[in-house]
Coordinates of C-alpha atoms and ligand atoms in Angstrom, one line a residue:
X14 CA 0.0 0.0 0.0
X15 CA 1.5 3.4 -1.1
X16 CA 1.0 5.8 1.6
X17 CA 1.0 9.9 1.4
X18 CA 0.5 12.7 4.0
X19 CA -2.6 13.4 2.3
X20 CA -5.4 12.2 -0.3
X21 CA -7.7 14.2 -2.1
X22 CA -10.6 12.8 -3.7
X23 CA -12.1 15.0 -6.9
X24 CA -10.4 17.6 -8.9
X25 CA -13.2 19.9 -9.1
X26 CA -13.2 23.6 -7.5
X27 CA -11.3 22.4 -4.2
X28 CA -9.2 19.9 -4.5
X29 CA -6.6 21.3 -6.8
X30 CA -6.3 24.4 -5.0
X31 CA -6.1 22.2 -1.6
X32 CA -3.6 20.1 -3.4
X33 CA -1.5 23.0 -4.0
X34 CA -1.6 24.6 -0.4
X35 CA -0.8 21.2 0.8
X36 CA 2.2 20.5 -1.2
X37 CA 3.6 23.9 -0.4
X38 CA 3.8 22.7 3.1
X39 CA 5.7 19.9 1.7
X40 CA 3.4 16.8 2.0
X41 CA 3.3 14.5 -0.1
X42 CA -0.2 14.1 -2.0
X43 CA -2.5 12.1 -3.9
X44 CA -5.1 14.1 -6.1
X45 CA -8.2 11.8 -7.5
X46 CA -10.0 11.9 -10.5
X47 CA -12.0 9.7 -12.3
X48 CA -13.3 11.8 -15.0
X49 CA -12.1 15.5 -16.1
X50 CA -9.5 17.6 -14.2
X51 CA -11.6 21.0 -13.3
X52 CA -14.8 19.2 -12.6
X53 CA -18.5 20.3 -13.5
X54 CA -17.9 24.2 -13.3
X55 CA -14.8 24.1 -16.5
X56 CA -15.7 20.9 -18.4
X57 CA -20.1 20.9 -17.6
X58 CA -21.0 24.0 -15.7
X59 CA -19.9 27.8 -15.0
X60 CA -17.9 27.6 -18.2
X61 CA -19.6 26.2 -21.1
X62 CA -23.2 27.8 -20.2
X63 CA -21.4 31.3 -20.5
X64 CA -19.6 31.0 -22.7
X65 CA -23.0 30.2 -24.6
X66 CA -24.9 32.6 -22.7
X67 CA -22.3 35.2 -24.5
X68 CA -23.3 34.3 -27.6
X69 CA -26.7 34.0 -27.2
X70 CA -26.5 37.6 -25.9
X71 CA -24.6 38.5 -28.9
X72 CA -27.5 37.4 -31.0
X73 CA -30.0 39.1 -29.3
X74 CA -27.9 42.4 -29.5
X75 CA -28.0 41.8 -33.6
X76 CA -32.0 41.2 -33.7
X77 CA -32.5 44.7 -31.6
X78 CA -33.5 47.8 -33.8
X79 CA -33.6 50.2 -31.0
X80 CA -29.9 50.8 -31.0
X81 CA -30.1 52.3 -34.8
X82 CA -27.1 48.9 -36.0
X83 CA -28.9 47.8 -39.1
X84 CA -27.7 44.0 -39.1
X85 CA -29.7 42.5 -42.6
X86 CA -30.0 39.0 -41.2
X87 CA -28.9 37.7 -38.0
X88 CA -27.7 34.0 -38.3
X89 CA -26.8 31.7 -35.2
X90 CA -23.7 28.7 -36.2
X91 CA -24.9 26.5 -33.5
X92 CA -21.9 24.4 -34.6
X93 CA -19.2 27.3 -34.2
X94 CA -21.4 28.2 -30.7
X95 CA -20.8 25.0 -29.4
X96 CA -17.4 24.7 -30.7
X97 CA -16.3 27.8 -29.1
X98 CA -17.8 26.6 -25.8
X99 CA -15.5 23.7 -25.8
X100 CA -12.7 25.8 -26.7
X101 CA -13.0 27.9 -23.4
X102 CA -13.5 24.6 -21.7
X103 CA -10.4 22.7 -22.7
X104 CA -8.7 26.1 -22.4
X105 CA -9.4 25.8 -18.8
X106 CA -8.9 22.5 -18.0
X107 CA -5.6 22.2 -19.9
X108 CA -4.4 25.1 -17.9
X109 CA -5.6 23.3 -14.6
X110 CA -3.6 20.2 -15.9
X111 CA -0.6 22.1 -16.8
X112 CA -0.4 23.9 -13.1
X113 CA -0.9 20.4 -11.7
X114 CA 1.7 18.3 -12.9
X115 CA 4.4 21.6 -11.7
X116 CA 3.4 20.8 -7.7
X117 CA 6.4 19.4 -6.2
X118 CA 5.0 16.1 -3.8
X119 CA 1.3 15.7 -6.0
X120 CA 0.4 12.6 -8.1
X121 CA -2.5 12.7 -10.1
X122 CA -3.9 9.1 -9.8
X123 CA -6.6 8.8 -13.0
X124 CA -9.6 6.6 -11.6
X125 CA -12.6 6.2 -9.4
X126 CA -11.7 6.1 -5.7
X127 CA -13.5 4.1 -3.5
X128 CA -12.7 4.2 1.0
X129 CA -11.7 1.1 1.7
X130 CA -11.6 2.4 5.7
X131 CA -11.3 5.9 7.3
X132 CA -7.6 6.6 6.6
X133 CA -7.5 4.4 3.1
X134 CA -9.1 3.8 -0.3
X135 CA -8.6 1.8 -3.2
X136 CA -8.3 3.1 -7.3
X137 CA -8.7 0.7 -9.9
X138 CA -7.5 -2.3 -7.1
X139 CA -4.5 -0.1 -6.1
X140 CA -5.1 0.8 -2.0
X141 CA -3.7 4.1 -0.5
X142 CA -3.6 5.4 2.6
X143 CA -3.2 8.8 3.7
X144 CA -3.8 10.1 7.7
X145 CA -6.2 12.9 6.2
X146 CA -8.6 12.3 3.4
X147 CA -10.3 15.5 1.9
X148 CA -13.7 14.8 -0.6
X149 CA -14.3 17.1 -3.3
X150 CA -16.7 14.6 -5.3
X151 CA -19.2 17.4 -6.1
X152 CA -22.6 16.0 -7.9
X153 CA -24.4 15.2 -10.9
X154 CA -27.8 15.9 -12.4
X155 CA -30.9 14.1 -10.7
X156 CA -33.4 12.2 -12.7
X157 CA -37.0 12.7 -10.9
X158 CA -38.4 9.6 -10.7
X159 CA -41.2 11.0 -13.0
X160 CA -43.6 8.6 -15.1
X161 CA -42.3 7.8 -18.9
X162 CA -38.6 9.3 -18.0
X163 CA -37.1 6.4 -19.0
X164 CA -38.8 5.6 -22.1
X165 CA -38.0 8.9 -23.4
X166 CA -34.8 10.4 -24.8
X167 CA -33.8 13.0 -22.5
X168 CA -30.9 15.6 -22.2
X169 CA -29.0 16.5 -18.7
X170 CA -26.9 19.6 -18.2
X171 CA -23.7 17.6 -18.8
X172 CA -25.3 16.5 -22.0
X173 CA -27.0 20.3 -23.6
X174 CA -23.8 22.0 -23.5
X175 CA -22.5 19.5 -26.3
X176 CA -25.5 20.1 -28.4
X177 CA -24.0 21.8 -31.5
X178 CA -27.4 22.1 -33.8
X179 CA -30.3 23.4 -33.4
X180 CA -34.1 21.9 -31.4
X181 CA -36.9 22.9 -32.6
X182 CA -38.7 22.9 -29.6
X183 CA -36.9 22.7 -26.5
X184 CA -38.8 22.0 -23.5
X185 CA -37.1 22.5 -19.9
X186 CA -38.4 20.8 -17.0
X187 CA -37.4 22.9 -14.2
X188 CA -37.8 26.3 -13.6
X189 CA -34.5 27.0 -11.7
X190 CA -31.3 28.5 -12.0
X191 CA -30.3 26.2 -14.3
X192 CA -33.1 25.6 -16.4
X193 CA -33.7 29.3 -17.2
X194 CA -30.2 29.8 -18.3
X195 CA -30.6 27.1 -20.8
X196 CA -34.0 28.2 -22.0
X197 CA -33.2 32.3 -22.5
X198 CA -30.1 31.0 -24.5
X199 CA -32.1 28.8 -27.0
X200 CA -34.8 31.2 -27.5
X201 CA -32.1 33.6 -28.6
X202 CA -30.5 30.9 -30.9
X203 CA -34.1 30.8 -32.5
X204 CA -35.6 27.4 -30.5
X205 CA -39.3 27.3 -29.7
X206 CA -38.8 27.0 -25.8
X207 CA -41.4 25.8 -23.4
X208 CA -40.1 26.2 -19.3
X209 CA -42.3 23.6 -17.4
X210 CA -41.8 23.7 -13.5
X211 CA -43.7 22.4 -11.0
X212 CA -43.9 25.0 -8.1
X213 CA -46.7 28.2 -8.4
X214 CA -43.8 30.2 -9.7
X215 CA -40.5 30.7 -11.2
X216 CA -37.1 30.2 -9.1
X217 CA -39.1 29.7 -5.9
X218 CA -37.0 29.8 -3.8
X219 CA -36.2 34.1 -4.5
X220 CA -39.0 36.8 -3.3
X221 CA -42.4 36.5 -5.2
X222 CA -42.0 39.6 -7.1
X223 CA -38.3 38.7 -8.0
X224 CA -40.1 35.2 -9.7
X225 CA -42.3 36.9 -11.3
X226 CA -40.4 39.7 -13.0
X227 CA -38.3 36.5 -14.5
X228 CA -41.3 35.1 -15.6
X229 CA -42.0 38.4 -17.3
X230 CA -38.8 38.9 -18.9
X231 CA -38.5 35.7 -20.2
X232 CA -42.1 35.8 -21.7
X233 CA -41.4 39.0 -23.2
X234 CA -38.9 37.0 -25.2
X235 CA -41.2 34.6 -26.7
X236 CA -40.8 31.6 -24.2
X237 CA -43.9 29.6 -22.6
X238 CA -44.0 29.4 -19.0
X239 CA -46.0 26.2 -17.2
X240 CA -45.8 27.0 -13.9
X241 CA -47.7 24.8 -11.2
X242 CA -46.7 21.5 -13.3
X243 CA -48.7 18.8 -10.7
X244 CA -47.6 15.6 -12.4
X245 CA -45.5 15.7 -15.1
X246 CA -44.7 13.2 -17.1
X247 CA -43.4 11.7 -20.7
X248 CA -44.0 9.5 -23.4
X249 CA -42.7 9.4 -27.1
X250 CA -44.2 11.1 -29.8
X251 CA -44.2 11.5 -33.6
X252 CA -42.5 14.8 -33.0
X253 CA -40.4 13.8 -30.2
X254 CA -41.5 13.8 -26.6
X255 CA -44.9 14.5 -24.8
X256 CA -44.6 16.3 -21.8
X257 CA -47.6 16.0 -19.6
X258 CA -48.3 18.8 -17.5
X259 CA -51.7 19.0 -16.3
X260 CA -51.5 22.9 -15.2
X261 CA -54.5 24.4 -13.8
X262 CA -54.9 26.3 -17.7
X263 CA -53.2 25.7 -20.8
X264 CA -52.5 22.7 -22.6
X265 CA -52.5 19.6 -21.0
X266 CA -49.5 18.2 -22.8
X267 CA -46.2 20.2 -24.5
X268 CA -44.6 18.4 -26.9
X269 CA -41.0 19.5 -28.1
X270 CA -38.1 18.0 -30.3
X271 CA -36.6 17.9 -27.0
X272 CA -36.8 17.6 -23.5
X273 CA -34.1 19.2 -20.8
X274 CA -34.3 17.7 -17.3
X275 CA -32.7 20.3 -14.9
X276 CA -34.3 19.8 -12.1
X277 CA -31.7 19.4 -9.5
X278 CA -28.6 17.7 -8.4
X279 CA -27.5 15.0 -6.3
X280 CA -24.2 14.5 -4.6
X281 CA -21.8 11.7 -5.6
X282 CA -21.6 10.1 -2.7
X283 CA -23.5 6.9 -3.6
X284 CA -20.3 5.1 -4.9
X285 CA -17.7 6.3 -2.8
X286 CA -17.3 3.5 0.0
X287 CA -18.6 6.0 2.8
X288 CA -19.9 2.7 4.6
X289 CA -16.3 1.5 4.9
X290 CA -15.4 4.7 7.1
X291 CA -18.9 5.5 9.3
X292 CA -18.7 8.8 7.3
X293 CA -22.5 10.2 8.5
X294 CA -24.7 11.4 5.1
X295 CA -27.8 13.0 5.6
X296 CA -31.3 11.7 4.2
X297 CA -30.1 13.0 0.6
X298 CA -27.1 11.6 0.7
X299 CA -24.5 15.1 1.5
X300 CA -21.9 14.7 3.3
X301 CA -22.7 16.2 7.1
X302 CA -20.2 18.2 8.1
X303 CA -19.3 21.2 10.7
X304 CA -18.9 24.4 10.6
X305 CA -15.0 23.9 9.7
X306 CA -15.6 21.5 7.5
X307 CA -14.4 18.2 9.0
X308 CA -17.2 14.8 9.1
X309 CA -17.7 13.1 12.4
X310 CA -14.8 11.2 11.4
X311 CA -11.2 12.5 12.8
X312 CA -8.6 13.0 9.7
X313 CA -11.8 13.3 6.6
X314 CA -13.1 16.3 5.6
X315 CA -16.1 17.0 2.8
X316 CA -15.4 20.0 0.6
X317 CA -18.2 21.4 -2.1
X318 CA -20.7 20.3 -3.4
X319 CA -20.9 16.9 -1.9
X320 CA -21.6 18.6 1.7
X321 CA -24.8 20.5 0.9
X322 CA -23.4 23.5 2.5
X323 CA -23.0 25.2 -1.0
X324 CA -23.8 24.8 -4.0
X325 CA -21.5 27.0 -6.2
X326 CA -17.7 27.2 -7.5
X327 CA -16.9 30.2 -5.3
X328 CA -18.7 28.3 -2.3
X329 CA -16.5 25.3 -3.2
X330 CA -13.3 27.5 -3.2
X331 CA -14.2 29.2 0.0
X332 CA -14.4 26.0 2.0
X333 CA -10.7 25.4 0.5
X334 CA -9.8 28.6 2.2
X335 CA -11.1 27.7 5.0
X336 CA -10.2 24.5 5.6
X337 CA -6.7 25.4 4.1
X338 CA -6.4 28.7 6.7
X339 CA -7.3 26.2 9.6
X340 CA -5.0 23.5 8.8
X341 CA -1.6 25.2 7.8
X342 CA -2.5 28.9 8.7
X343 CA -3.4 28.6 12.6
X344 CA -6.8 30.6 11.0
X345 CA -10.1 30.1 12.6
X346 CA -12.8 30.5 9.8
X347 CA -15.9 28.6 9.7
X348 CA -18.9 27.6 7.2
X349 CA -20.9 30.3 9.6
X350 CA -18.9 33.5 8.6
X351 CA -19.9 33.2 4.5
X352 CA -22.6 35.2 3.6
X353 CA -24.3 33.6 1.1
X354 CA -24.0 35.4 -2.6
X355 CA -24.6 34.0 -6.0
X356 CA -26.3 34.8 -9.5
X357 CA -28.8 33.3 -12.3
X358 CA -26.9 34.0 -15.4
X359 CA -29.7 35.0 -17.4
X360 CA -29.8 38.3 -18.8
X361 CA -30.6 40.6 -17.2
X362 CA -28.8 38.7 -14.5
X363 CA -30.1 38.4 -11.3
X364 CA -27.4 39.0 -8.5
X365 CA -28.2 37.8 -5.2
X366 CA -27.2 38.5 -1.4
X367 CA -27.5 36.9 1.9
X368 CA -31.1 36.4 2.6
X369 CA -34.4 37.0 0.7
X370 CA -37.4 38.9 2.2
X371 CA -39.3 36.0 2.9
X372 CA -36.4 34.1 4.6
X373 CA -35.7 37.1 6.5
X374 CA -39.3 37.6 8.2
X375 CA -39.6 33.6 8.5
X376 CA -36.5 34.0 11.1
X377 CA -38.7 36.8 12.7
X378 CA -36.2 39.9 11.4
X379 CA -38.0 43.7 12.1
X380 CA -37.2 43.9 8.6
X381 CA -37.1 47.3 5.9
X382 CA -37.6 46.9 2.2
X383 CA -36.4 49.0 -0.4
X384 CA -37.4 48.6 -4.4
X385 CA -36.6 50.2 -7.1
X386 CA -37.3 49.4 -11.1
X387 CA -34.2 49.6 -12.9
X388 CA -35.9 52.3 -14.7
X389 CA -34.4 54.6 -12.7
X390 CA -30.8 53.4 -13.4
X391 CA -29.4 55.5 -15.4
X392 CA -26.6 53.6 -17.4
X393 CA -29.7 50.9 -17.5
X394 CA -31.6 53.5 -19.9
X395 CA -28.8 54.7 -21.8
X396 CA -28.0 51.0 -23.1
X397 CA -31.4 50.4 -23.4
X398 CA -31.8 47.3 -20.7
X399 CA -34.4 48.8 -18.2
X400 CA -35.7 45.2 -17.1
X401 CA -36.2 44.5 -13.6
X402 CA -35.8 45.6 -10.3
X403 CA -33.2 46.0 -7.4
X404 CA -34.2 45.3 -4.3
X405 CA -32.2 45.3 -0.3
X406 CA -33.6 44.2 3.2
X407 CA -32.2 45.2 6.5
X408 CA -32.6 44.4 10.2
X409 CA -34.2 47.6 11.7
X410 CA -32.5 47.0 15.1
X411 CA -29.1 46.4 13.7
X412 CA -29.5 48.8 11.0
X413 CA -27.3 46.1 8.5
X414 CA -28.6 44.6 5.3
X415 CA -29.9 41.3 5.6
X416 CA -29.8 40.6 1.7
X417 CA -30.4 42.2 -1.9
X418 CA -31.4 41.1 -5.2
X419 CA -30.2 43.2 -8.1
X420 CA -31.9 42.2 -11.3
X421 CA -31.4 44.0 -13.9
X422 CA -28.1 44.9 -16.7
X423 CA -25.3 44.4 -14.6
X424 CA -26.8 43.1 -11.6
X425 CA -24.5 40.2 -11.1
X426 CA -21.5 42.3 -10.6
X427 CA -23.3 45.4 -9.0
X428 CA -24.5 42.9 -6.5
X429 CA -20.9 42.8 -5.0
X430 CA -21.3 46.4 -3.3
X431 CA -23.8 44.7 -0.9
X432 CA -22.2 41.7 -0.7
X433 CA -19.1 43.6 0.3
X434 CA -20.7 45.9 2.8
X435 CA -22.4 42.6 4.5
X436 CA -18.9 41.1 4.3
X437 CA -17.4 44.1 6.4
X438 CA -20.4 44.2 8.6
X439 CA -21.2 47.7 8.1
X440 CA -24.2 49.5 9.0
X441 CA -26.3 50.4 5.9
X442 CA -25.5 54.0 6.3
X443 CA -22.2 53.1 5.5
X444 CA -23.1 52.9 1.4
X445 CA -25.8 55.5 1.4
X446 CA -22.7 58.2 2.0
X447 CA -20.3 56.2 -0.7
X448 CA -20.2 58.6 -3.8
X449 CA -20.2 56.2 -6.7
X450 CA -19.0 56.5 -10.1
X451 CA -21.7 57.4 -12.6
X452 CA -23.3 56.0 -15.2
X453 CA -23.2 52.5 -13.8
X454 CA -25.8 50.4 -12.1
X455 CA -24.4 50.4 -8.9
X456 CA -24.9 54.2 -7.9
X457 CA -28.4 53.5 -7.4
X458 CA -27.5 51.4 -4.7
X459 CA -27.1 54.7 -1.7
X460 CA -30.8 55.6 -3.1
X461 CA -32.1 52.2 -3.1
X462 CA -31.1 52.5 0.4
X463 CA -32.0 55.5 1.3
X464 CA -35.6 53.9 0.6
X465 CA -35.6 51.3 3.8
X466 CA -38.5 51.3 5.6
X467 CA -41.0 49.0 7.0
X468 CA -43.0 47.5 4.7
X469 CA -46.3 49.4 3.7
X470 CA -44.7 52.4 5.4
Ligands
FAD19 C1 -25.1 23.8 -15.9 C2 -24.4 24.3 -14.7 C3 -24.0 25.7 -14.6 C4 -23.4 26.1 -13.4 N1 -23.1 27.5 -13.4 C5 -22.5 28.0 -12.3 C6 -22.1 29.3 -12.2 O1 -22.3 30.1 -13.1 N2 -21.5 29.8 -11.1 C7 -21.3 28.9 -10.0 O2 -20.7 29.4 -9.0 N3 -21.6 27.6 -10.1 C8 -22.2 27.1 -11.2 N4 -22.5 25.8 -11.2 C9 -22.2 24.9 -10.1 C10 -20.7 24.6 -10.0 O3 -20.4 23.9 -11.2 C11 -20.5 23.6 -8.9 O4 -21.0 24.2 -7.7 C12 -19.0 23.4 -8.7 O5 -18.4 22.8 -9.8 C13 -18.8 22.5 -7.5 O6 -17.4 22.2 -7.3 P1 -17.0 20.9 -6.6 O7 -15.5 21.0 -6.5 O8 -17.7 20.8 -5.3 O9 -17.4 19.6 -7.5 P2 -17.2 19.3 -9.0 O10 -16.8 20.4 -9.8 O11 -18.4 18.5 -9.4 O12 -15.9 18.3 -8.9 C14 -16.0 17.0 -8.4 C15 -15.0 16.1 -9.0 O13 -14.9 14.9 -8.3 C16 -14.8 13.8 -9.2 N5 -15.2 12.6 -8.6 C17 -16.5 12.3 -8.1 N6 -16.5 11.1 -7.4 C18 -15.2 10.6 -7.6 C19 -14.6 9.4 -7.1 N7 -15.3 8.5 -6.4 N8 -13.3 9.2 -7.4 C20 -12.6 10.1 -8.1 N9 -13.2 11.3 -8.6 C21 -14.4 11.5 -8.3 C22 -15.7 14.2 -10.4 O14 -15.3 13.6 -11.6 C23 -15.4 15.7 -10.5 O15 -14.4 16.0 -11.4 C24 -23.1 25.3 -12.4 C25 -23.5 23.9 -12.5 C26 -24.1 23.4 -13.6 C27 -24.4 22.0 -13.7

């Protein structure tokens, strides 16, 4: 049995960076990977649905009159979209490869790793042992155990980025961050899109009005919206796939050339070998962990994904830092310090921060609301990209913001301000004196403040 000071299990957002800090401090380390170096985020994820969401964006640029650019006819290469995608992708992971093989101490075993016992595990019938064993699994898509599913061709996230012609009728079944990325962009590449989801509303798990300003921009774009989806279901068809979707109005069935499933992940944790270790999972199968990261097993720790603590690449990264300033640093940071932040990449973008309204009075806040329509962005009029809204929530005791959505052009950068601010722990009155630069989206923000009060008042 070859034994190292250290074994890492995935190469996704923080096991390479974890490998790296490790063998700085000179350990010797084994990095695992049984599929692709950089994980779902460069090879599945982050990378390729941007890099298509940039085109798609570029196309609906061409098709707009309003800006007085006369384009004669506006074409979409699906093939040359899809091929530039993979370009940025094995741009990225070649890099991560590259920086990989330079750390002094690391090998990169190739294989699927399964723990044999809580300081060892076995790859492709070769056992290694290590006194601390980090998991960066991460997760796949889920398929809902939903009638017909299997008797039906179906694509996954993993699958849709590859996709390098055109459907002619894309239906999405989910209504979430991921789903809605996919079906804005193939609207713009000229699909008929159809977004089935089974909750009342849109992205249910942001503010009511924040769903349905979503629902409204993406409507405005041509796409159907089947909310309240009861029991959905699928069976072939002459023209592809029947979805079933018994809403209370509308249709009772949607049938496209193609059917999305994004409805959810699942860790990959299934076929790891936890049962060899006593590693506890919860009832969905993430890995339980506290707030520094470590199971309730001395020496193994659960980083990303696969711990249900996060469910983003900068989420994974951060629990690298904080595991990484705790082990080798003498740092004390913890799971409970991050305030949540993230985005839904359509456009505009939605950026999020730290708790929604409805979250906030649930945990029984004194809570002021702010709105404002992104009409009254100035930059937001000048390009011509007045959709949606902005809005904060604060505690009124503490006087700090409890969370903020910014949807609109440039939301999911403008979003950092209050991210930053919550970050610092400042009071809100901090921003409402900051004098930012104008024309951009984020000098609404001290106004948007300025607007806090109790709801109704
Ligand atoms: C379509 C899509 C779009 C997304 N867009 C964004 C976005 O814009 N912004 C954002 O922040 N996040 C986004 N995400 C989420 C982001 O990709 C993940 O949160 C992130 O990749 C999680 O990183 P991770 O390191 O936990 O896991 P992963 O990146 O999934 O890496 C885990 C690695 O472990 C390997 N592995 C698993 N089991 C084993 C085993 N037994 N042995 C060996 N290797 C194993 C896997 O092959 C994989 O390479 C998106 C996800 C999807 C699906």
């Amino acid at each position: 049995m070859t034994r190292y000071d250290a074994i890492i299990v995935g190469a996704g957002q923080a096991g390479p960076p974890l490998a790296g800090r490790l063998t700085d401090a000179g350990m010797q380390v084994a990095l695992i990977e049984r599929k692709l170096v950089g994980g779902t985020c460069v090879n599945t994820g982050c990378m390729p649905t941007k890099t298509l969401v940039a085109s798609a964006y570029a196309a609906h640029l061409a098709r707009r009159r309003d800006l007085g650019i006369v384009v004669s006819e506006v074409g979409v290469d699906m093939a040359a979209v899809a091929a530039r995608a993979h370009q940025v992708t094995i741009n990225a992971r070649t890099n991560g490869e590259t920086w990989l093989a330079g750390l002094k101490g690391l090998t990169l075993v190739r294989g699927h790793a399964r723990l044999t016992g809580p300081t060892s595990l076995v790859v492709d019938g070769v056992e290694i042992s290590a006194p601390r064993i980090f998991l960066n699994v991460g997760g796949r898509a889920a398929v809902p155990d939903m009638p017909g599913v299997r008797d039906v061709p179906y694509l996954d996230n993993t699958d849709i980025v590859a996709v390098d012609s055109l459907p002619r009728h894309l239906v999405v079944v989910g209504g979430s961050y991921i789903g809605l990325e996919f079906a804005q962009m193939y609207a713009r590449f000229g699909a008929t899109v159809t977004v089935v989801e089974r909750a009342e509303r849109l992205v249910p798990r942001e503010d009511p009005e924040i769903s349905a300003a979503i629902q409204a921009i993406l409507e405005e774009e041509g796409i159907s919206v089947r909310t309240s989806a009861t029991c959905i279901g699928f069976r072939a068809h002459p023209d592809g796939v029947a979805v079933s979707v018994d809403c209370t109005s509308g249709d009772p069935d949607v049938v496209g050339s193609h059917v999305l499933l994004a409805v959810g992940r699942r860790p990959n944790t299934d076929d790891l070998g936890l049962d060899a270790t006593g590693v506890a999972v919860d009832q969905r199968g993430y890995i339980i962990v506290d707030d520094r990261l470590a199971t309730n097993v001395p020496g193994i720790w659960a980083l990303g994904d696969c711990n249900g603590r996060g469910a983003f690449t900068h989420t994974a990264y951060n629990d690298f830092e904080i595991v990484a300033a705790n082990l080798l640093d003498g740092g004390d940071r913890t799971l409970s310090q991050r305030i949540p932040g993230y985005a839904l990449f359509i456009d505009p973008p939605l950026g999020r921060a730290g708790m929604t309204e409805t979250e906030a009075r649930a945990k029984g806040y004194d809570v002021l609301v702010s709105t404002r329509p992104m009409t009254r962005v100035g930059r937001a009029v000048e390009k011509g990209e007045t959709k949606g809204m902005m809005k904060v929530i604060a505690d009124r005791a503490t006087r700090r913001i409890l969370g903020a959505a910014i949807l609109g052009t440039g939301g999911d950068e403008a979003i950092h301000g209050i991210l930053d601010a919550m970050s610092a722990d400042e009071p809100f009155d901090t921003l409402r004196w900051a004098v930012p630069v104008h024309p951009t989206v984020s000098e609404l923000i001290p106004t948007l403040l300025l607007g806090l009060e109790p709801k109704g008042g």
